[in-house]
Amino acid sequence: MNNQLTIAHIFPALLSTYGDAGNVSVLRHRAESRGIRVAIVDVLPGDPVPATADLYVIGGGEDAQEMRATELLREDSGLSMAVHRGAPVLAVCAGMQILGEWFTDGSDSRVIGLGLLDLRTERRSVRAVGDVIADATGVPDLPTLIGFENHRGATSLGSDARPLARVLHGIGNGAAEPVEGALQGSIIGTYLHGPVLALNSGLADHLLAVAVGQLAPMNDMLAEEFRANRFQRARA
Ligand code: GLN
């Protein structure tokens, strides 16, 4: 196990709906609890995206912020260099849409994304809002995922991407198949907020393990209680 971890947090203020920035805090907490030293690089608009970080996190955002982030990232090769080297990336909601081939804006024009995920996002007529429960079919041994979604995207996966999960409750990607999120190489895309890693510690540990190697088990009663409460609420 590598005992040093650098996390690049891409545009923490621009892309941070529903507390998505908390994903970075969860990663830090779970890494530090295993004795890993963590450095966080907040990549601000105008900063180059470092190509050498160990783990990348990009959150969700409103349409205008999503457009701005897309323009900035298209001019920067740091993230794609990291992806081609196999660095793990968590991309939430707008973050996932940006990493795709294209998404449509408010006037139904296509906005070209980074092309790192084989997916395309059109606009749903109705927003998908509410709790999501999904069976994490894409990652071995991951417990059922739970989170909150609020988006207008209908995201279809191409053949190079596979779903993160099968939707049991809620909308998820909202295209033909009842699936949620996307996996391609070392990228994990999801529509889940929560923050998703606070509600799904297993997913946080999966990302950390890809970044630093096998982790010691960790018992976090508070995280488990938080997660159990959310399941109870979603099922009520
Ligand atoms: N603006 C995008 C949409 O509505 C993403 C929303 C989000 O990241 N919460 O689909």
GROMACS .gro file of C-alpha atoms and ligand atoms in nm:
model
  246
    1MET     CA    1   0.000   0.000   0.000
    2ASN     CA    2   0.119   0.348  -0.089
    3ASN     CA    3   0.099   0.565   0.226
    4GLN     CA    4   0.080   0.895   0.042
    5LEU     CA    5  -0.223   1.011  -0.158
    6THR     CA    6  -0.280   1.325  -0.361
    7ILE     CA    7  -0.642   1.401  -0.446
    8ALA     CA    8  -0.718   1.658  -0.717
    9HIS     CA    9  -1.055   1.821  -0.651
   10ILE     CA   10  -1.163   1.973  -0.980
   11PHE     CA   11  -1.346   2.307  -0.947
   12PRO     CA   12  -1.470   2.263  -0.588
   13ALA     CA   13  -1.676   2.582  -0.595
   14LEU     CA   14  -1.808   2.559  -0.953
   15LEU     CA   15  -1.914   2.194  -0.927
   16SER     CA   16  -2.040   2.118  -0.579
   17THR     CA   17  -2.417   2.069  -0.577
   18TYR     CA   18  -2.571   1.894  -0.277
   19GLY     CA   19  -2.249   1.888  -0.083
   20ASP     CA   20  -2.058   1.687  -0.343
   21ALA     CA   21  -1.740   1.848  -0.208
   22GLY     CA   22  -1.796   1.622   0.093
   23ASN     CA   23  -1.677   1.330  -0.121
   24VAL     CA   24  -1.325   1.463  -0.084
   25SER     CA   25  -1.363   1.489   0.295
   26VAL     CA   26  -1.479   1.127   0.309
   27LEU     CA   27  -1.181   1.011   0.102
   28ARG     CA   28  -0.946   1.206   0.326
   29HIS     CA   29  -1.101   1.068   0.645
   30ARG     CA   30  -1.100   0.708   0.529
   31ALA     CA   31  -0.745   0.733   0.396
   32GLU     CA   32  -0.605   0.906   0.705
   33SER     CA   33  -0.773   0.650   0.930
   34ARG     CA   34  -0.554   0.390   0.754
   35GLY     CA   35  -0.239   0.591   0.816
   36ILE     CA   36  -0.221   0.734   0.463
   37ARG     CA   37  -0.099   1.092   0.435
   38VAL     CA   38  -0.337   1.293   0.218
   39ALA     CA   39  -0.272   1.608   0.015
   40ILE     CA   40  -0.568   1.778  -0.152
   41VAL     CA   41  -0.517   2.000  -0.455
   42ASP     CA   42  -0.816   2.227  -0.517
   43VAL     CA   43  -0.810   2.293  -0.891
   44LEU     CA   44  -0.965   2.637  -0.939
   45PRO     CA   45  -1.092   2.777  -1.273
   46GLY     CA   46  -0.784   2.892  -1.463
   47ASP     CA   47  -0.548   2.653  -1.283
   48PRO     CA   48  -0.400   2.368  -1.487
   49VAL     CA   49  -0.538   2.027  -1.388
   50PRO     CA   50  -0.242   1.832  -1.246
   51ALA     CA   51  -0.171   1.520  -1.451
   52THR     CA   52   0.005   1.340  -1.166
   53ALA     CA   53  -0.253   1.324  -0.883
   54ASP     CA   54  -0.347   0.979  -0.750
   55LEU     CA   55  -0.724   1.032  -0.746
   56TYR     CA   56  -0.957   1.286  -0.912
   57VAL     CA   57  -1.296   1.408  -0.791
   58ILE     CA   58  -1.540   1.617  -0.992
   59GLY     CA   59  -1.888   1.706  -0.866
   60GLY     CA   60  -2.227   1.810  -0.997
   61GLY     CA   61  -2.337   2.156  -1.099
   62GLU     CA   62  -2.611   2.378  -1.236
   63ASP     CA   63  -2.626   2.416  -1.615
   64ALA     CA   64  -2.429   2.744  -1.637
   65GLN     CA   65  -2.150   2.615  -1.413
   66GLU     CA   66  -2.144   2.289  -1.603
   67MET     CA   67  -2.093   2.479  -1.931
   68ARG     CA   68  -1.814   2.690  -1.783
   69ALA     CA   69  -1.639   2.385  -1.638
   70THR     CA   70  -1.666   2.202  -1.971
   71GLU     CA   71  -1.508   2.492  -2.162
   72LEU     CA   72  -1.221   2.509  -1.914
   73LEU     CA   73  -1.156   2.135  -1.908
   74ARG     CA   74  -1.166   2.100  -2.287
   75GLU     CA   75  -0.861   2.328  -2.302
   76ASP     CA   76  -0.664   2.126  -2.050
   77SER     CA   77  -0.508   1.786  -2.105
   78GLY     CA   78  -0.428   1.709  -1.738
   79LEU     CA   79  -0.734   1.498  -1.665
   80SER     CA   80  -0.716   1.297  -1.985
   81MET     CA   81  -0.345   1.227  -1.926
   82ALA     CA   82  -0.432   1.102  -1.578
   83VAL     CA   83  -0.713   0.883  -1.711
   84HIS     CA   84  -0.488   0.730  -1.976
   85ARG     CA   85  -0.238   0.647  -1.701
   86GLY     CA   86  -0.520   0.470  -1.512
   87ALA     CA   87  -0.575   0.717  -1.226
   88PRO     CA   88  -0.914   0.667  -1.058
   89VAL     CA   89  -1.175   0.939  -1.112
   90LEU     CA   90  -1.510   0.995  -0.939
   91ALA     CA   91  -1.742   1.207  -1.154
   92VAL     CA   92  -2.081   1.300  -1.011
   93CYS     CA   93  -2.384   1.415  -1.213
   94ALA     CA   94  -2.269   1.717  -1.422
   95GLY     CA   95  -1.917   1.582  -1.372
   96MET     CA   96  -2.016   1.256  -1.540
   97GLN     CA   97  -2.194   1.439  -1.823
   98ILE     CA   98  -1.886   1.656  -1.887
   99LEU     CA   99  -1.660   1.352  -1.915
  100GLY     CA  100  -1.889   1.204  -2.181
  101GLU     CA  101  -1.899   1.260  -2.557
  102TRP     CA  102  -2.162   1.532  -2.541
  103PHE     CA  103  -2.461   1.663  -2.347
  104THR     CA  104  -2.738   1.897  -2.459
  105ASP     CA  105  -2.783   2.242  -2.310
  106GLY     CA  106  -3.105   2.432  -2.226
  107SER     CA  107  -3.169   2.508  -2.594
  108ASP     CA  108  -3.107   2.148  -2.698
  109SER     CA  109  -2.770   2.221  -2.862
  110ARG     CA  110  -2.498   1.964  -2.816
  111VAL     CA  111  -2.207   2.062  -2.598
  112ILE     CA  112  -1.895   1.858  -2.672
  113GLY     CA  113  -1.753   1.691  -2.361
  114LEU     CA  114  -1.412   1.547  -2.287
  115GLY     CA  115  -1.478   1.212  -2.458
  116LEU     CA  116  -1.334   1.014  -2.166
  117LEU     CA  117  -1.659   0.824  -2.107
  118ASP     CA  118  -1.850   0.660  -2.390
  119LEU     CA  119  -2.182   0.821  -2.305
  120ARG     CA  120  -2.417   1.087  -2.437
  121THR     CA  121  -2.667   1.293  -2.240
  122GLU     CA  122  -2.989   1.435  -2.375
  123ARG     CA  123  -3.240   1.641  -2.179
  124ARG     CA  124  -3.528   1.474  -2.006
  125SER     CA  125  -3.861   1.655  -2.027
  126VAL     CA  126  -3.906   1.611  -1.652
  127ARG     CA  127  -3.632   1.643  -1.390
  128ALA     CA  128  -3.533   1.324  -1.214
  129VAL     CA  129  -3.551   1.413  -0.845
  130GLY     CA  130  -3.550   1.187  -0.541
  131ASP     CA  131  -3.383   0.896  -0.370
  132VAL     CA  132  -3.209   0.628  -0.572
  133ILE     CA  133  -3.137   0.275  -0.457
  134ALA     CA  134  -2.929   0.067  -0.695
  135ASP     CA  135  -2.761  -0.271  -0.702
  136ALA     CA  136  -2.392  -0.208  -0.767
  137THR     CA  137  -2.353  -0.466  -1.043
  138GLY     CA  138  -2.042  -0.301  -1.191
  139VAL     CA  139  -1.804  -0.330  -0.895
  140PRO     CA  140  -1.751  -0.667  -0.723
  141ASP     CA  141  -1.858  -0.696  -0.356
  142LEU     CA  142  -2.000  -0.346  -0.332
  143PRO     CA  143  -2.310  -0.318  -0.113
  144THR     CA  144  -2.630  -0.166  -0.254
  145LEU     CA  145  -2.586   0.200  -0.344
  146ILE     CA  146  -2.805   0.478  -0.211
  147GLY     CA  147  -2.811   0.846  -0.295
  148PHE     CA  148  -3.014   1.143  -0.408
  149GLU     CA  149  -3.058   1.253  -0.768
  150ASN     CA  150  -3.163   1.584  -0.920
  151HIS     CA  151  -3.090   1.619  -1.291
  152ARG     CA  152  -3.236   1.670  -1.635
  153GLY     CA  153  -3.005   1.421  -1.803
  154ALA     CA  154  -3.102   1.108  -1.995
  155THR     CA  155  -2.766   0.941  -2.032
  156SER     CA  156  -2.709   0.655  -2.279
  157LEU     CA  157  -2.398   0.442  -2.253
  158GLY     CA  158  -2.199   0.333  -2.557
  159SER     CA  159  -2.026  -0.004  -2.579
  160ASP     CA  160  -1.703   0.110  -2.409
  161ALA     CA  161  -1.884   0.208  -2.090
  162ARG     CA  162  -2.083  -0.019  -1.861
  163PRO     CA  163  -2.330   0.070  -1.589
  164LEU     CA  164  -2.218   0.117  -1.230
  165ALA     CA  165  -2.547  -0.020  -1.099
  166ARG     CA  166  -2.895  -0.148  -1.175
  167VAL     CA  167  -3.168   0.081  -1.047
  168LEU     CA  168  -3.402  -0.068  -0.789
  169HIS     CA  169  -3.570   0.262  -0.700
  170GLY     CA  170  -3.547   0.602  -0.870
  171ILE     CA  171  -3.439   0.701  -1.221
  172GLY     CA  172  -3.058   0.694  -1.251
  173ASN     CA  173  -2.929   0.741  -1.606
  174GLY     CA  174  -3.287   0.769  -1.728
  175ALA     CA  175  -3.230   0.620  -2.074
  176ALA     CA  176  -3.384   0.294  -2.201
  177GLU     CA  177  -3.223   0.060  -1.946
  178PRO     CA  178  -3.288   0.105  -1.571
  179VAL     CA  179  -2.923   0.156  -1.488
  180GLU     CA  180  -2.721   0.408  -1.292
  181GLY     CA  181  -2.382   0.560  -1.360
  182ALA     CA  182  -2.095   0.452  -1.579
  183LEU     CA  183  -1.769   0.265  -1.550
  184GLN     CA  184  -1.494   0.289  -1.804
  185GLY     CA  185  -1.132   0.210  -1.726
  186SER     CA  186  -1.058   0.386  -1.399
  187ILE     CA  187  -1.350   0.632  -1.417
  188ILE     CA  188  -1.662   0.596  -1.206
  189GLY     CA  189  -1.952   0.818  -1.306
  190THR     CA  190  -2.273   0.843  -1.106
  191TYR     CA  191  -2.583   1.059  -1.071
  192LEU     CA  192  -2.583   1.005  -0.695
  193HIS     CA  193  -2.540   1.290  -0.449
  194GLY     CA  194  -2.550   1.242  -0.076
  195PRO     CA  195  -2.252   1.298  -0.085
  196VAL     CA  196  -2.234   0.959  -0.253
  197LEU     CA  197  -1.917   0.853  -0.073
  198ALA     CA  198  -2.056   0.951   0.268
  199LEU     CA  199  -2.354   0.722   0.208
  200ASN     CA  200  -2.158   0.445   0.037
  201SER     CA  201  -1.828   0.390   0.218
  202GLY     CA  202  -1.764   0.083   0.005
  203LEU     CA  203  -1.742   0.301  -0.304
  204ALA     CA  204  -1.499   0.535  -0.127
  205ASP     CA  205  -1.280   0.240  -0.029
  206HIS     CA  206  -1.295   0.101  -0.381
  207LEU     CA  207  -1.159   0.431  -0.520
  208LEU     CA  208  -0.893   0.447  -0.249
  209ALA     CA  209  -0.785   0.089  -0.313
  210VAL     CA  210  -0.742   0.160  -0.685
  211ALA     CA  211  -0.533   0.465  -0.593
  212VAL     CA  212  -0.308   0.324  -0.319
  213GLY     CA  213  -0.353  -0.054  -0.307
  214GLN     CA  214  -0.530  -0.286  -0.065
  215LEU     CA  215  -0.669  -0.119   0.247
  216ALA     CA  216  -0.707  -0.239   0.603
  217PRO     CA  217  -1.074  -0.286   0.703
  218MET     CA  218  -1.231   0.008   0.879
  219ASN     CA  219  -1.522   0.025   1.119
  220ASP     CA  220  -1.703   0.356   1.096
  221MET     CA  221  -2.020   0.331   1.305
  222LEU     CA  222  -2.128   0.686   1.225
  223ALA     CA  223  -2.111   0.626   0.849
  224GLU     CA  224  -2.304   0.299   0.886
  225GLU     CA  225  -2.571   0.468   1.097
  226PHE     CA  226  -2.603   0.754   0.844
  227ARG     CA  227  -2.640   0.501   0.565
  228ALA     CA  228  -2.896   0.291   0.752
  229ASN     CA  229  -3.104   0.601   0.825
  230ARG     CA  230  -3.107   0.696   0.459
  231PHE     CA  231  -3.225   0.351   0.357
  232GLN     CA  232  -3.499   0.368   0.616
  233ARG     CA  233  -3.609   0.711   0.494
  234ALA     CA  234  -3.596   0.612   0.124
  235ARG     CA  235  -3.797   0.297   0.185
  236ALA     CA  236  -4.060   0.473   0.400
  237GLN     N1  237  -2.708   2.041  -1.492
  237GLN     C1  238  -2.714   1.899  -1.505
  237GLN     C2  239  -2.856   1.843  -1.518
  237GLN     O1  240  -2.951   1.903  -1.472
  237GLN     C3  241  -2.643   1.835  -1.388
  237GLN     C4  242  -2.716   1.854  -1.259
  237GLN     C5  243  -2.633   1.820  -1.138
  237GLN     O2  244  -2.513   1.804  -1.146
  237GLN     N2  245  -2.699   1.815  -1.022
  237GLN     O3  246  -2.872   1.736  -1.574
   0.00000   0.00000   0.00000
